[in-house]
CSV table of C-alpha atoms in Angstrom, one decimal:
chain,number,residue,atom,x,y,z
E,828,MET,CA,1.6,142.1,-83.3
E,829,THR,CA,5.1,139.9,-82.7
E,830,ALA,CA,8.7,140.2,-81.5
E,831,SER,CA,8.8,141.6,-85.3
E,832,SER,CA,5.8,144.3,-85.0
E,833,PRO,CA,6.5,147.7,-85.5
E,834,SER,CA,7.2,149.7,-82.3
E,835,ARG,CA,5.0,152.3,-82.6
E,836,PHE,CA,1.2,150.9,-83.2
E,837,VAL,CA,-2.5,152.4,-81.4
E,838,VAL,CA,-4.8,150.5,-79.5
E,839,ARG,CA,-7.9,152.2,-80.4
E,840,ALA,CA,-10.9,150.1,-77.5
E,841,GLN,CA,-14.5,152.0,-76.5
E,842,ARG,CA,-14.4,151.1,-74.0
E,843,ALA,CA,-10.7,150.7,-71.9
E,844,PHE,CA,-10.9,150.0,-67.9
E,845,ASP,CA,-9.0,154.3,-66.7
E,846,GLY,CA,-8.7,153.3,-63.0
E,847,THR,CA,-12.6,153.7,-62.1
E,848,GLY,CA,-14.8,152.9,-64.9
E,849,PHE,CA,-15.0,152.7,-68.7
E,850,VAL,CA,-14.0,154.8,-71.4
E,851,PRO,CA,-13.5,155.3,-75.1
E,852,VAL,CA,-9.2,155.5,-76.1
E,853,ALA,CA,-7.1,155.3,-78.7
E,854,VAL,CA,-3.4,154.7,-77.2
E,855,VAL,CA,-0.5,155.3,-78.6
E,856,VAL,CA,2.2,153.3,-78.1
E,857,ASP,CA,6.1,154.1,-79.3
E,858,GLU,CA,8.9,151.4,-77.6
E,859,GLY,CA,7.3,149.9,-75.3
E,860,ARG,CA,5.4,152.4,-73.1
E,861,ILE,CA,1.8,154.8,-73.8
E,862,VAL,CA,2.3,157.5,-75.5
E,863,ASP,CA,-0.1,159.1,-75.8
E,864,LEU,CA,-3.8,159.4,-74.8
E,865,LEU,CA,-6.5,160.3,-78.1
E,866,PRO,CA,-9.9,160.2,-78.8
E,867,VAL,CA,-10.8,157.0,-79.8
E,868,ALA,CA,-11.2,158.1,-83.0
E,869,ALA,CA,-8.5,160.4,-83.4
E,870,PRO,CA,-5.5,159.7,-86.4
E,871,VAL,CA,-2.3,158.5,-85.7
E,872,ALA,CA,-0.4,159.0,-89.0
E,873,GLY,CA,2.0,155.7,-90.0
E,874,ALA,CA,1.4,153.7,-86.8
E,875,PRO,CA,-0.3,150.1,-87.3
E,876,GLU,CA,-3.8,149.3,-85.2
E,877,VAL,CA,-5.7,147.4,-82.8
E,878,ALA,CA,-9.5,147.3,-82.9
E,879,VAL,CA,-11.0,146.3,-79.6
E,880,THR,CA,-14.3,144.5,-80.3
E,881,ASP,CA,-16.9,146.7,-79.3
E,882,GLU,CA,-17.7,142.9,-76.7
E,883,ALA,CA,-14.4,143.8,-75.3
E,884,VAL,CA,-12.7,145.4,-73.1
E,885,LEU,CA,-9.2,147.2,-72.7
E,886,LEU,CA,-7.5,146.5,-69.0
E,887,PRO,CA,-4.1,147.7,-68.1
E,888,GLY,CA,-2.1,144.6,-67.3
E,889,LEU,CA,-3.1,142.3,-64.9
E,890,VAL,CA,-0.4,142.5,-61.3
E,891,ASP,CA,-0.2,139.4,-58.8
E,892,SER,CA,1.5,139.9,-55.6
E,893,HIS,CA,1.3,136.4,-55.0
E,894,VAL,CA,2.6,133.7,-56.6
E,895,HIS,CA,4.6,130.5,-55.8
E,896,VAL,CA,7.1,130.1,-58.8
E,897,ASN,CA,9.6,127.4,-56.5
E,898,GLU,CA,12.3,127.6,-59.9
E,899,PRO,CA,14.4,126.6,-58.3
E,900,GLY,CA,14.8,123.2,-56.8
E,901,ARG,CA,11.1,122.4,-57.6
E,902,THR,CA,10.6,122.8,-60.9
E,903,GLU,CA,8.8,120.0,-61.4
E,904,TRP,CA,6.0,122.3,-58.7
E,905,GLU,CA,6.2,124.8,-61.0
E,906,GLY,CA,8.8,126.8,-63.3
E,907,PHE,CA,9.1,130.7,-64.3
E,908,ARG,CA,8.3,129.4,-68.0
E,909,SER,CA,5.6,127.6,-67.1
E,910,ALA,CA,4.6,130.2,-64.4
E,911,THR,CA,4.9,133.4,-67.0
E,912,LEU,CA,3.1,131.7,-69.3
E,913,ALA,CA,-0.4,131.3,-67.6
E,914,ALA,CA,-0.3,134.9,-66.6
E,915,ALA,CA,-0.1,136.0,-69.9
E,916,ALA,CA,-2.5,133.6,-70.4
E,917,GLY,CA,-4.1,135.2,-67.3
E,918,GLY,CA,-4.2,138.9,-68.2
E,919,ILE,CA,-1.1,139.8,-65.7
E,920,THR,CA,2.1,141.4,-66.9
E,921,THR,CA,3.6,141.5,-63.5
E,922,LEU,CA,3.7,138.9,-60.7
E,923,VAL,CA,6.1,139.5,-57.8
E,924,ASP,CA,7.9,135.7,-56.5
E,925,MET,CA,7.1,133.9,-53.7
E,926,PRO,CA,10.7,133.5,-51.2
E,927,LEU,CA,9.6,129.8,-50.7
E,928,ASN,CA,8.3,127.2,-52.3
E,929,SER,CA,12.0,127.2,-54.1
E,930,VAL,CA,15.5,125.5,-52.6
E,931,PRO,CA,17.4,128.0,-51.6
E,932,PRO,CA,14.8,129.9,-50.1
E,933,THR,CA,15.0,133.9,-51.1
E,934,THR,CA,16.0,134.6,-47.0
E,935,THR,CA,19.6,136.2,-47.9
E,936,VAL,CA,21.5,137.6,-51.4
E,937,SER,CA,22.6,134.2,-53.1
E,938,GLY,CA,19.6,132.4,-53.1
E,939,LEU,CA,17.8,135.9,-54.3
E,940,GLU,CA,20.1,136.0,-57.1
E,941,VAL,CA,19.7,132.2,-57.8
E,942,LYS,CA,16.2,133.0,-57.8
E,943,ARG,CA,17.5,135.7,-60.5
E,944,ALA,CA,19.6,134.2,-62.5
E,945,ALA,CA,16.4,130.9,-62.9
E,946,ALA,CA,14.1,133.5,-64.3
E,947,THR,CA,16.0,135.5,-66.8
E,948,ALA,CA,15.6,132.8,-69.3
E,949,SER,CA,12.8,132.2,-69.2
E,950,ALA,CA,10.4,134.8,-68.0
E,951,PHE,CA,7.6,135.9,-70.5
E,952,VAL,CA,6.6,138.5,-68.2
E,953,ASP,CA,7.8,140.8,-65.7
E,954,VAL,CA,8.7,139.5,-62.2
E,955,GLY,CA,9.9,140.9,-59.1
E,956,PHE,CA,10.9,138.9,-55.2
E,957,TRP,CA,9.7,138.4,-52.3
E,958,GLY,CA,12.0,137.8,-49.3
E,959,GLY,CA,12.0,135.9,-46.5
E,960,ALA,CA,12.1,136.6,-42.8
E,961,VAL,CA,12.8,133.4,-40.6
E,962,PRO,CA,14.3,132.9,-37.3
E,963,GLU,CA,18.1,132.6,-39.0
E,964,ASN,CA,17.7,136.2,-40.7
E,965,LEU,CA,16.1,138.4,-38.0
E,966,GLY,CA,18.6,140.9,-37.6
E,967,ARG,CA,20.3,141.0,-40.9
E,968,LEU,CA,18.3,141.8,-43.8
E,969,ALA,CA,18.7,144.7,-44.0
E,970,PRO,CA,21.0,143.2,-47.9
E,971,LEU,CA,17.7,141.7,-49.6
E,972,HIS,CA,16.4,145.3,-48.5
E,973,GLU,CA,19.5,146.3,-51.4
E,974,ALA,CA,19.4,143.6,-53.4
E,975,GLY,CA,16.3,144.8,-53.9
E,976,VAL,CA,13.3,142.8,-52.7
E,977,TYR,CA,9.6,144.4,-52.1
E,978,GLY,CA,9.3,143.7,-48.3
E,979,PHE,CA,9.9,140.4,-46.6
E,980,LYS,CA,7.1,137.2,-46.1
E,981,CYS,CA,6.8,135.6,-42.6
E,982,PHE,CA,4.8,132.3,-41.3
E,983,LEU,CA,3.2,132.3,-38.1
E,984,ALA,CA,2.5,128.5,-37.9
E,985,PRO,CA,4.9,125.6,-40.1
E,986,SER,CA,5.3,127.1,-43.6
E,987,GLY,CA,4.8,123.2,-43.8
E,988,VAL,CA,8.7,123.3,-46.0
E,989,GLU,CA,11.4,122.8,-43.5
E,990,GLU,CA,13.9,124.9,-44.6
E,991,PHE,CA,11.4,128.4,-44.7
E,992,GLY,CA,10.8,128.7,-40.7
E,993,HIS,CA,8.8,130.0,-38.5
E,994,LEU,CA,8.5,134.1,-36.4
E,995,ASP,CA,7.4,132.9,-32.9
E,996,ARG,CA,5.2,136.3,-31.2
E,997,ALA,CA,8.6,138.0,-30.4
E,998,GLN,CA,10.5,137.1,-33.2
E,999,LEU,CA,7.5,138.9,-34.8
E,1000,ARG,CA,7.8,141.4,-33.6
E,1001,ALA,CA,11.7,141.8,-34.2
E,1002,ALA,CA,10.6,141.8,-37.2
E,1003,MET,CA,8.7,144.1,-37.2
E,1004,ASP,CA,11.0,146.5,-36.3
E,1005,GLU,CA,13.4,145.6,-38.7
E,1006,VAL,CA,11.6,146.1,-41.6
E,1007,ALA,CA,10.1,149.3,-40.0
E,1008,ALA,CA,14.1,150.6,-40.1
E,1009,LEU,CA,14.4,149.7,-43.8
E,1010,GLY,CA,11.5,151.5,-45.3
E,1011,SER,CA,10.3,148.3,-46.4
E,1012,ARG,CA,6.9,145.9,-45.2
E,1013,LEU,CA,6.2,142.7,-43.6
E,1014,ILE,CA,4.0,140.3,-45.2
E,1015,VAL,CA,2.6,137.6,-43.5
E,1016,HIS,CA,1.2,134.4,-43.2
E,1017,ALA,CA,-1.5,134.4,-40.0
E,1018,GLU,CA,-2.3,131.5,-38.2
E,1019,ASP,CA,-2.3,130.9,-34.3
E,1020,PRO,CA,-0.1,127.3,-34.0
E,1021,ALA,CA,-1.5,127.0,-30.4
E,1022,LEU,CA,-5.4,126.6,-31.8
E,1023,LEU,CA,-4.3,124.3,-35.6
E,1024,GLY,CA,-5.6,120.8,-35.2
E,1025,ALA,CA,-2.7,118.3,-34.8
E,1026,GLY,CA,-1.4,117.1,-38.0
E,1027,GLY,CA,-0.8,114.2,-39.7
E,1028,ALA,CA,-3.9,111.9,-41.3
E,1029,LEU,CA,-7.4,113.6,-41.4
E,1030,GLY,CA,-9.2,111.8,-43.5
E,1031,ARG,CA,-11.1,112.2,-47.5
E,1032,GLY,CA,-14.0,114.5,-45.6
E,1033,TYR,CA,-13.5,118.2,-45.5
E,1034,ASP,CA,-14.6,118.7,-42.7
E,1035,ALA,CA,-12.1,117.8,-40.6
E,1036,PHE,CA,-9.6,119.5,-42.2
E,1037,LEU,CA,-11.4,122.6,-42.3
E,1038,ALA,CA,-11.9,122.0,-37.9
E,1039,SER,CA,-8.2,121.1,-38.3
E,1040,ARG,CA,-7.7,125.1,-38.8
E,1041,PRO,CA,-10.6,127.2,-37.5
E,1042,ALA,CA,-10.8,130.8,-38.1
E,1043,THR,CA,-9.6,130.9,-34.4
E,1044,SER,CA,-6.3,130.4,-35.3
E,1045,GLU,CA,-6.3,133.5,-38.6
E,1046,ALA,CA,-8.5,135.8,-36.1
E,1047,SER,CA,-5.5,135.8,-33.5
E,1048,ALA,CA,-2.8,135.8,-34.8
E,1049,ILE,CA,-3.9,139.3,-37.2
E,1050,GLU,CA,-4.7,140.6,-33.8
E,1051,ALA,CA,-1.2,140.1,-33.7
E,1052,VAL,CA,0.5,141.2,-36.2
E,1053,ILE,CA,-2.0,144.3,-35.7
E,1054,ALA,CA,-0.3,144.5,-32.6
E,1055,ALA,CA,3.2,144.2,-33.6
E,1056,ALA,CA,2.7,146.8,-37.1
E,1057,ARG,CA,1.0,149.9,-34.0
E,1058,ALA,CA,3.6,148.7,-32.1
E,1059,SER,CA,6.6,149.8,-34.2
E,1060,GLY,CA,5.1,151.9,-37.0
E,1061,ALA,CA,5.5,149.0,-39.9
E,1062,ARG,CA,3.9,148.5,-43.1
E,1063,ALA,CA,1.8,144.9,-42.7
E,1064,HIS,CA,-0.4,143.3,-44.6
E,1065,ILE,CA,-2.2,140.3,-43.8
E,1066,LEU,CA,-1.8,137.9,-46.5
E,1067,HIS,CA,-4.7,135.2,-48.8
E,1068,LEU,CA,-7.4,136.1,-46.3
E,1069,SER,CA,-10.1,133.5,-45.3
E,1070,ASP,CA,-11.2,134.5,-42.3
E,1071,ALA,CA,-14.4,137.1,-42.8
E,1072,ARG,CA,-14.8,138.0,-39.7
E,1073,SER,CA,-11.1,139.1,-39.2
E,1074,LEU,CA,-12.3,142.4,-41.6
E,1075,PRO,CA,-13.4,143.9,-38.5
E,1076,ALA,CA,-10.4,143.9,-36.4
E,1077,ILE,CA,-9.0,144.7,-39.9
E,1078,ARG,CA,-10.9,148.1,-40.3
E,1079,ALA,CA,-10.3,149.0,-36.9
E,1080,ALA,CA,-6.7,148.8,-36.5
E,1081,ARG,CA,-6.1,151.1,-39.8
E,1082,ALA,CA,-9.1,153.6,-38.9
E,1083,GLU,CA,-6.4,154.8,-35.6
E,1084,GLY,CA,-4.0,154.6,-38.4
E,1085,VAL,CA,-2.1,151.1,-38.3
E,1086,ALA,CA,-0.4,150.4,-41.8
E,1087,LEU,CA,-2.4,147.3,-42.2
E,1088,THR,CA,-3.2,146.2,-46.3
E,1089,VAL,CA,-4.4,142.5,-46.5
E,1090,GLU,CA,-5.7,140.5,-49.7
E,1091,THR,CA,-7.5,137.8,-50.8
E,1092,CYS,CA,-7.5,135.3,-53.4
E,1093,PRO,CA,-9.6,134.6,-56.7
E,1094,HIS,CA,-11.3,130.5,-54.2
E,1095,TYR,CA,-12.1,132.3,-51.0
E,1096,LEU,CA,-14.3,134.3,-53.5
E,1097,THR,CA,-15.3,131.7,-55.2
E,1098,LEU,CA,-15.6,128.5,-53.7
E,1099,VAL,CA,-17.4,127.0,-50.2
E,1100,ALA,CA,-16.3,123.9,-47.9
E,1101,GLU,CA,-20.1,122.9,-47.8
E,1102,ASP,CA,-19.5,122.2,-52.5
E,1103,ILE,CA,-15.7,120.4,-52.1
E,1104,PRO,CA,-16.0,116.8,-52.2
E,1105,ASP,CA,-14.7,114.1,-50.8
E,1106,GLY,CA,-10.8,113.4,-51.2
E,1107,ALA,CA,-10.5,116.8,-53.8
E,1108,ALA,CA,-7.6,117.8,-52.5
E,1109,GLU,CA,-7.0,119.4,-55.4
E,1110,PHE,CA,-9.3,122.6,-53.2
E,1111,LYS,CA,-6.8,122.4,-50.0
E,1112,CYS,CA,-5.0,125.1,-48.7
E,1113,CYS,CA,-4.5,127.2,-45.9
E,1114,PRO,CA,-5.5,129.0,-44.5
E,1115,PRO,CA,-8.8,126.7,-45.9
E,1116,ILE,CA,-11.7,127.8,-48.4
E,1117,ARG,CA,-14.6,128.6,-45.5
E,1118,GLU,CA,-18.3,127.8,-46.0
E,1119,ALA,CA,-20.8,129.9,-47.9
E,1120,SER,CA,-21.4,132.4,-44.8
E,1121,ASN,CA,-18.1,133.7,-44.7
E,1122,ARG,CA,-17.8,133.6,-48.2
E,1123,ASP,CA,-20.1,136.4,-48.4
E,1124,LEU,CA,-19.0,139.0,-45.8
E,1125,LEU,CA,-15.1,138.3,-47.1
E,1126,TRP,CA,-17.7,139.9,-50.4
E,1127,GLU,CA,-18.0,143.2,-48.4
E,1128,GLY,CA,-14.7,143.9,-47.9
E,1129,VAL,CA,-14.6,143.6,-51.4
E,1130,VAL,CA,-17.2,146.0,-51.9
E,1131,ASP,CA,-16.9,148.3,-49.2
E,1132,GLY,CA,-13.5,148.6,-49.8
E,1133,THR,CA,-11.2,147.2,-46.4
E,1134,ILE,CA,-9.6,144.4,-49.0
E,1135,ASP,CA,-6.9,146.0,-50.7
E,1136,ALA,CA,-5.8,142.5,-53.4
E,1137,ILE,CA,-7.3,139.5,-55.5
E,1138,VAL,CA,-4.0,137.7,-56.1
E,1139,SER,CA,-3.8,133.6,-56.9
E,1140,ASP,CA,-1.8,132.7,-54.0
E,1141,HIS,CA,-0.6,130.2,-57.1
E,1142,SER,CA,1.5,127.8,-55.3
E,1143,PRO,CA,0.7,124.2,-56.9
E,1144,SER,CA,2.7,121.1,-57.5
E,1145,THR,CA,2.7,117.8,-58.6
E,1146,VAL,CA,-0.4,115.7,-59.0
E,1147,ASP,CA,1.4,112.9,-57.3
E,1148,LEU,CA,1.4,114.6,-54.1
E,1149,LYS,CA,-1.7,116.4,-54.0
E,1150,ARG,CA,-3.1,112.5,-54.3
E,1151,ALA,CA,-1.4,112.2,-50.9
E,1152,GLY,CA,-3.2,109.4,-49.2
E,1153,ASP,CA,-5.1,108.7,-52.0
E,1154,GLY,CA,-6.7,112.1,-51.2
E,1155,ASP,CA,-7.3,112.9,-47.2
E,1156,PHE,CA,-6.8,116.3,-46.2
E,1157,GLY,CA,-4.5,115.8,-43.7
E,1158,LEU,CA,-1.7,114.7,-46.3
E,1159,ALA,CA,-2.2,116.3,-49.2
E,1160,TRP,CA,0.4,118.8,-51.0
E,1161,GLY,CA,-1.6,122.2,-49.8
E,1162,GLY,CA,-1.7,125.1,-52.3
E,1163,ILE,CA,-4.8,126.8,-54.6
E,1164,SER,CA,-3.9,125.9,-58.5
E,1165,GLY,CA,-5.0,129.2,-60.5
E,1166,LEU,CA,-3.3,131.7,-61.6
E,1167,GLN,CA,-4.0,131.4,-65.5
E,1168,VAL,CA,-7.3,131.7,-64.1
E,1169,GLY,CA,-8.0,134.6,-61.1
E,1170,LEU,CA,-10.4,136.7,-63.5
E,1171,SER,CA,-12.8,134.8,-65.0
E,1172,ALA,CA,-13.6,133.3,-61.9
E,1173,VAL,CA,-14.1,136.0,-59.1
E,1174,TRP,CA,-15.6,138.6,-62.5
E,1175,THR,CA,-18.5,134.8,-62.3
E,1176,GLU,CA,-19.2,135.3,-59.2
E,1177,ALA,CA,-18.8,139.3,-58.9
E,1178,HIS,CA,-21.1,138.8,-61.8
E,1179,GLY,CA,-23.8,136.7,-60.3
E,1180,ARG,CA,-23.9,139.2,-57.2
E,1181,GLY,CA,-24.9,142.4,-59.4
E,1182,ILE,CA,-21.2,142.8,-58.8
E,1183,PRO,CA,-19.8,145.3,-62.0
E,1184,LEU,CA,-16.5,144.7,-63.1
E,1185,GLU,CA,-15.1,147.8,-62.5
E,1186,THR,CA,-15.9,147.7,-59.3
E,1187,VAL,CA,-13.4,144.1,-58.3
E,1188,LEU,CA,-10.1,145.5,-61.4
E,1189,PRO,CA,-8.3,147.8,-59.3
E,1190,LEU,CA,-8.8,144.7,-56.8
E,1191,PHE,CA,-6.2,142.7,-58.9
E,1192,THR,CA,-4.1,146.1,-60.6
E,1193,THR,CA,-3.6,149.2,-58.8
E,1194,GLY,CA,-3.7,148.1,-55.1
E,1195,PRO,CA,-1.2,144.1,-55.2
E,1196,ALA,CA,1.3,147.2,-57.8
E,1197,ALA,CA,0.5,149.5,-54.3
E,1198,VAL,CA,0.9,146.1,-51.8
E,1199,ALA,CA,4.3,145.5,-53.6
E,1200,GLY,CA,5.3,149.4,-53.9
E,1201,LEU,CA,4.7,149.0,-57.7
E,1202,SER,CA,3.9,152.3,-58.7
E,1203,GLU,CA,4.2,152.1,-63.0
E,1204,VAL,CA,1.8,148.6,-63.6
E,1205,GLY,CA,-1.6,148.1,-63.9
E,1206,ARG,CA,-2.5,151.3,-65.0
E,1207,ILE,CA,-3.1,152.4,-68.5
E,1208,GLU,CA,-1.6,156.2,-68.4
E,1209,VAL,CA,1.0,157.9,-70.5
E,1210,GLY,CA,4.8,157.0,-69.7
E,1211,ALA,CA,3.4,153.7,-68.1
E,1212,PRO,CA,4.9,150.5,-70.2
E,1213,ALA,CA,2.4,149.3,-72.3
E,1214,HIS,CA,1.3,146.2,-70.3
E,1215,LEU,CA,-1.7,146.3,-71.8
E,1216,THR,CA,-4.2,143.4,-72.5
E,1217,VAL,CA,-7.9,142.6,-73.7
E,1218,PHE,CA,-11.4,140.3,-71.5
E,1219,ALA,CA,-14.2,139.7,-72.8
E,1220,PRO,CA,-16.5,140.1,-70.2
E,1221,ASP,CA,-19.8,138.1,-71.6
E,1222,ASP,CA,-17.8,134.9,-72.9
E,1223,GLU,CA,-17.7,131.3,-71.7
E,1224,LEU,CA,-15.3,129.9,-70.9
E,1225,ARG,CA,-14.7,126.0,-69.7
E,1226,ILE,CA,-11.4,125.7,-67.8
E,1227,ASP,CA,-9.0,122.3,-68.9
E,1228,ALA,CA,-6.7,121.8,-66.1
E,1229,ALA,CA,-4.6,119.9,-68.6
E,1230,ALA,CA,-5.0,123.1,-71.3
E,1231,LEU,CA,-3.9,125.4,-68.8
E,1232,HIS,CA,-0.4,126.2,-68.2
E,1233,HIS,CA,-0.2,125.4,-66.0
E,1234,ARG,CA,2.8,121.9,-65.2
E,1235,ASN,CA,-0.1,120.4,-64.0
E,1236,PRO,CA,-3.0,119.1,-65.1
E,1237,ILE,CA,-4.5,119.5,-61.6
E,1238,SER,CA,-6.8,122.9,-60.0
E,1239,ALA,CA,-9.9,123.8,-57.5
E,1240,TYR,CA,-11.2,125.6,-61.3
E,1241,ASP,CA,-11.1,122.2,-63.7
E,1242,GLY,CA,-14.9,121.8,-64.9
E,1243,ARG,CA,-15.7,124.5,-63.9
E,1244,MET,CA,-17.9,127.1,-66.7
E,1245,LEU,CA,-16.5,130.2,-65.7
E,1246,ARG,CA,-17.7,133.2,-67.8
E,1247,GLY,CA,-15.5,136.1,-69.0
E,1248,ARG,CA,-11.8,135.1,-71.6
E,1249,ILE,CA,-8.0,137.4,-72.1
E,1250,LEU,CA,-8.0,137.1,-75.6
E,1251,ARG,CA,-5.2,139.1,-75.4
E,1252,THR,CA,-1.9,140.5,-73.4
E,1253,TRP,CA,0.9,142.9,-75.1
E,1254,LEU,CA,4.4,143.2,-73.0
E,1255,ARG,CA,5.8,146.9,-73.1
E,1256,GLY,CA,4.0,146.9,-76.7
E,1257,ARG,CA,5.2,143.0,-77.4
E,1258,SER,CA,2.3,140.8,-77.6
E,1259,VAL,CA,2.9,137.6,-75.5
E,1260,PHE,CA,-0.5,136.2,-75.5
E,1261,ASP,CA,-3.6,136.1,-78.2
E,1262,ALA,CA,-5.7,134.0,-78.0
E,1263,ALA,CA,-6.1,133.6,-82.0
E,1264,ARG,CA,-3.9,132.0,-82.4
E,1265,GLY,CA,-3.1,129.5,-79.9
E,1266,GLY,CA,-5.7,127.1,-80.2
E,1267,ALA,CA,-7.2,124.5,-78.0
E,1268,GLY,CA,-5.3,125.3,-75.4
E,1269,GLU,CA,-5.6,129.1,-75.7
E,1270,ALA,CA,-0.9,129.3,-75.8
E,1271,PRO,CA,0.9,132.3,-75.9
E,1272,ASP,CA,2.7,133.2,-79.4
E,1273,THR,CA,6.2,132.0,-77.7
E,1274,ARG,CA,8.4,132.1,-81.6
E,1275,GLY,CA,10.0,135.5,-80.3
E,1276,ALA,CA,12.3,134.9,-77.2
E,1277,PRO,CA,11.1,135.8,-73.3
E,1278,GLY,CA,10.4,139.3,-73.3
E,1279,GLY,CA,9.8,139.6,-69.7
E,1280,ARG,CA,11.9,141.8,-68.1
E,1281,LEU,CA,13.9,141.5,-63.3
E,1282,ARG,CA,12.0,144.1,-61.9
E,1283,SER,CA,13.2,145.3,-58.3
E,1284,ARG,CA,11.9,147.6,-55.8
E,1285,THR,CA,13.2,150.2,-57.1
E,1286,ASP,CA,12.1,149.4,-59.9
E,1287,GLU,CA,14.6,149.3,-62.4
E,1288,LEU,CA,14.2,146.6,-65.1
E,1289,ILE,CA,16.6,144.6,-65.4
E,1290,GLY,CA,17.1,142.5,-69.1
E,1291,ALA,CA,17.7,139.0,-70.4
E,1292,ALA,CA,21.2,140.2,-70.8
E,1293,GLY,CA,21.9,142.0,-66.7
E,1294,GLU,CA,21.5,145.2,-68.4
E,1295,THR,CA,20.2,147.6,-66.2
E,1296,ARG,CA,17.4,149.9,-68.3
């Protein structure tokens, strides 16, 4: 299916994910939406057909609620075209962009409009936006909320960029009160700056960097988030959890009724500190990748349902910034580039642990959708947009950073042999990725115009010309 394909067609799969398991089904698509779910062999008159092979599974389009696109201002790090092409190749049909590291940040309505303008002509998948809560805009978050952001991100430690300041404990409580009054949510980078090491050069060894950002810092900040959410009644979300020993505090807070969700990332579930080579700053991120024993506990949180979502925290930069200081972990830019490979990376580890695919799939679909308040994506059901992807769980995939669609050819996954490969992705019934057409780079089918739309908090879909649909 390309931009010129018939609007009505049917996808037949012996194994389609229905939210809990795999079922045989014929998915009937018309005008970009799923209009019927039929027995897999049921006839559908006048509709072209796509057959998913028995070796593959049909999934709803994945959702990634934590992506740093960086455009405008730092578009040489990543942009909407490259990011959304990578997303499509990774089975992702909806992403939510973080309010930094673009310039301007999304901390004002004007900053949001600049972001939307940058995305409009370039996005191959649907894009929504988080707003930012910084010291300068506290007490004035309502205009951004009304403009359609899905919630507000804050840092409790320095963000790494001057234009996005962090909140102290009193400001955190004020932000919680404000988002509670708006009926919004606060998503938090939780590290306590009082427990972080001093900045500057640390050397090429990973151990010194890991020691500079101890788990106690994360645990202290998470306790502060829980206390502020409890007192305010706000919905709060812990971003990119790396400290698995904070999971009991999160479980206890939920048990008492605190509106708290938590995510982790593929790199925390698949990589370990013990294996990171000297000078390999492509593995640097904040909070850091921790030890293998910590990874085991994170997987317990995945299996028991404590962790709500697995998202990329795709935070790329140029190769020069990642190699700053000749691999000095204190001087290199922090951030993992992994938007395109998240499901394959996590499935590789899950399979090795004997964890079924259907256990992790909700954390890539309805889980992140719920974090952002997106009600109609991440599902194969009648009335939903026809966001679909085909995944071959037994295919091998060797990652070559230079062949990924990320703008910069550097990734912590470079050279890794993964299990599982995205074969095809549709956005509202339009093919945005087809591995069979893509060659070595597995490029999305880009012969037509970008097909993504911008999303707002109220689930309005804004087309490329700016009209509401």
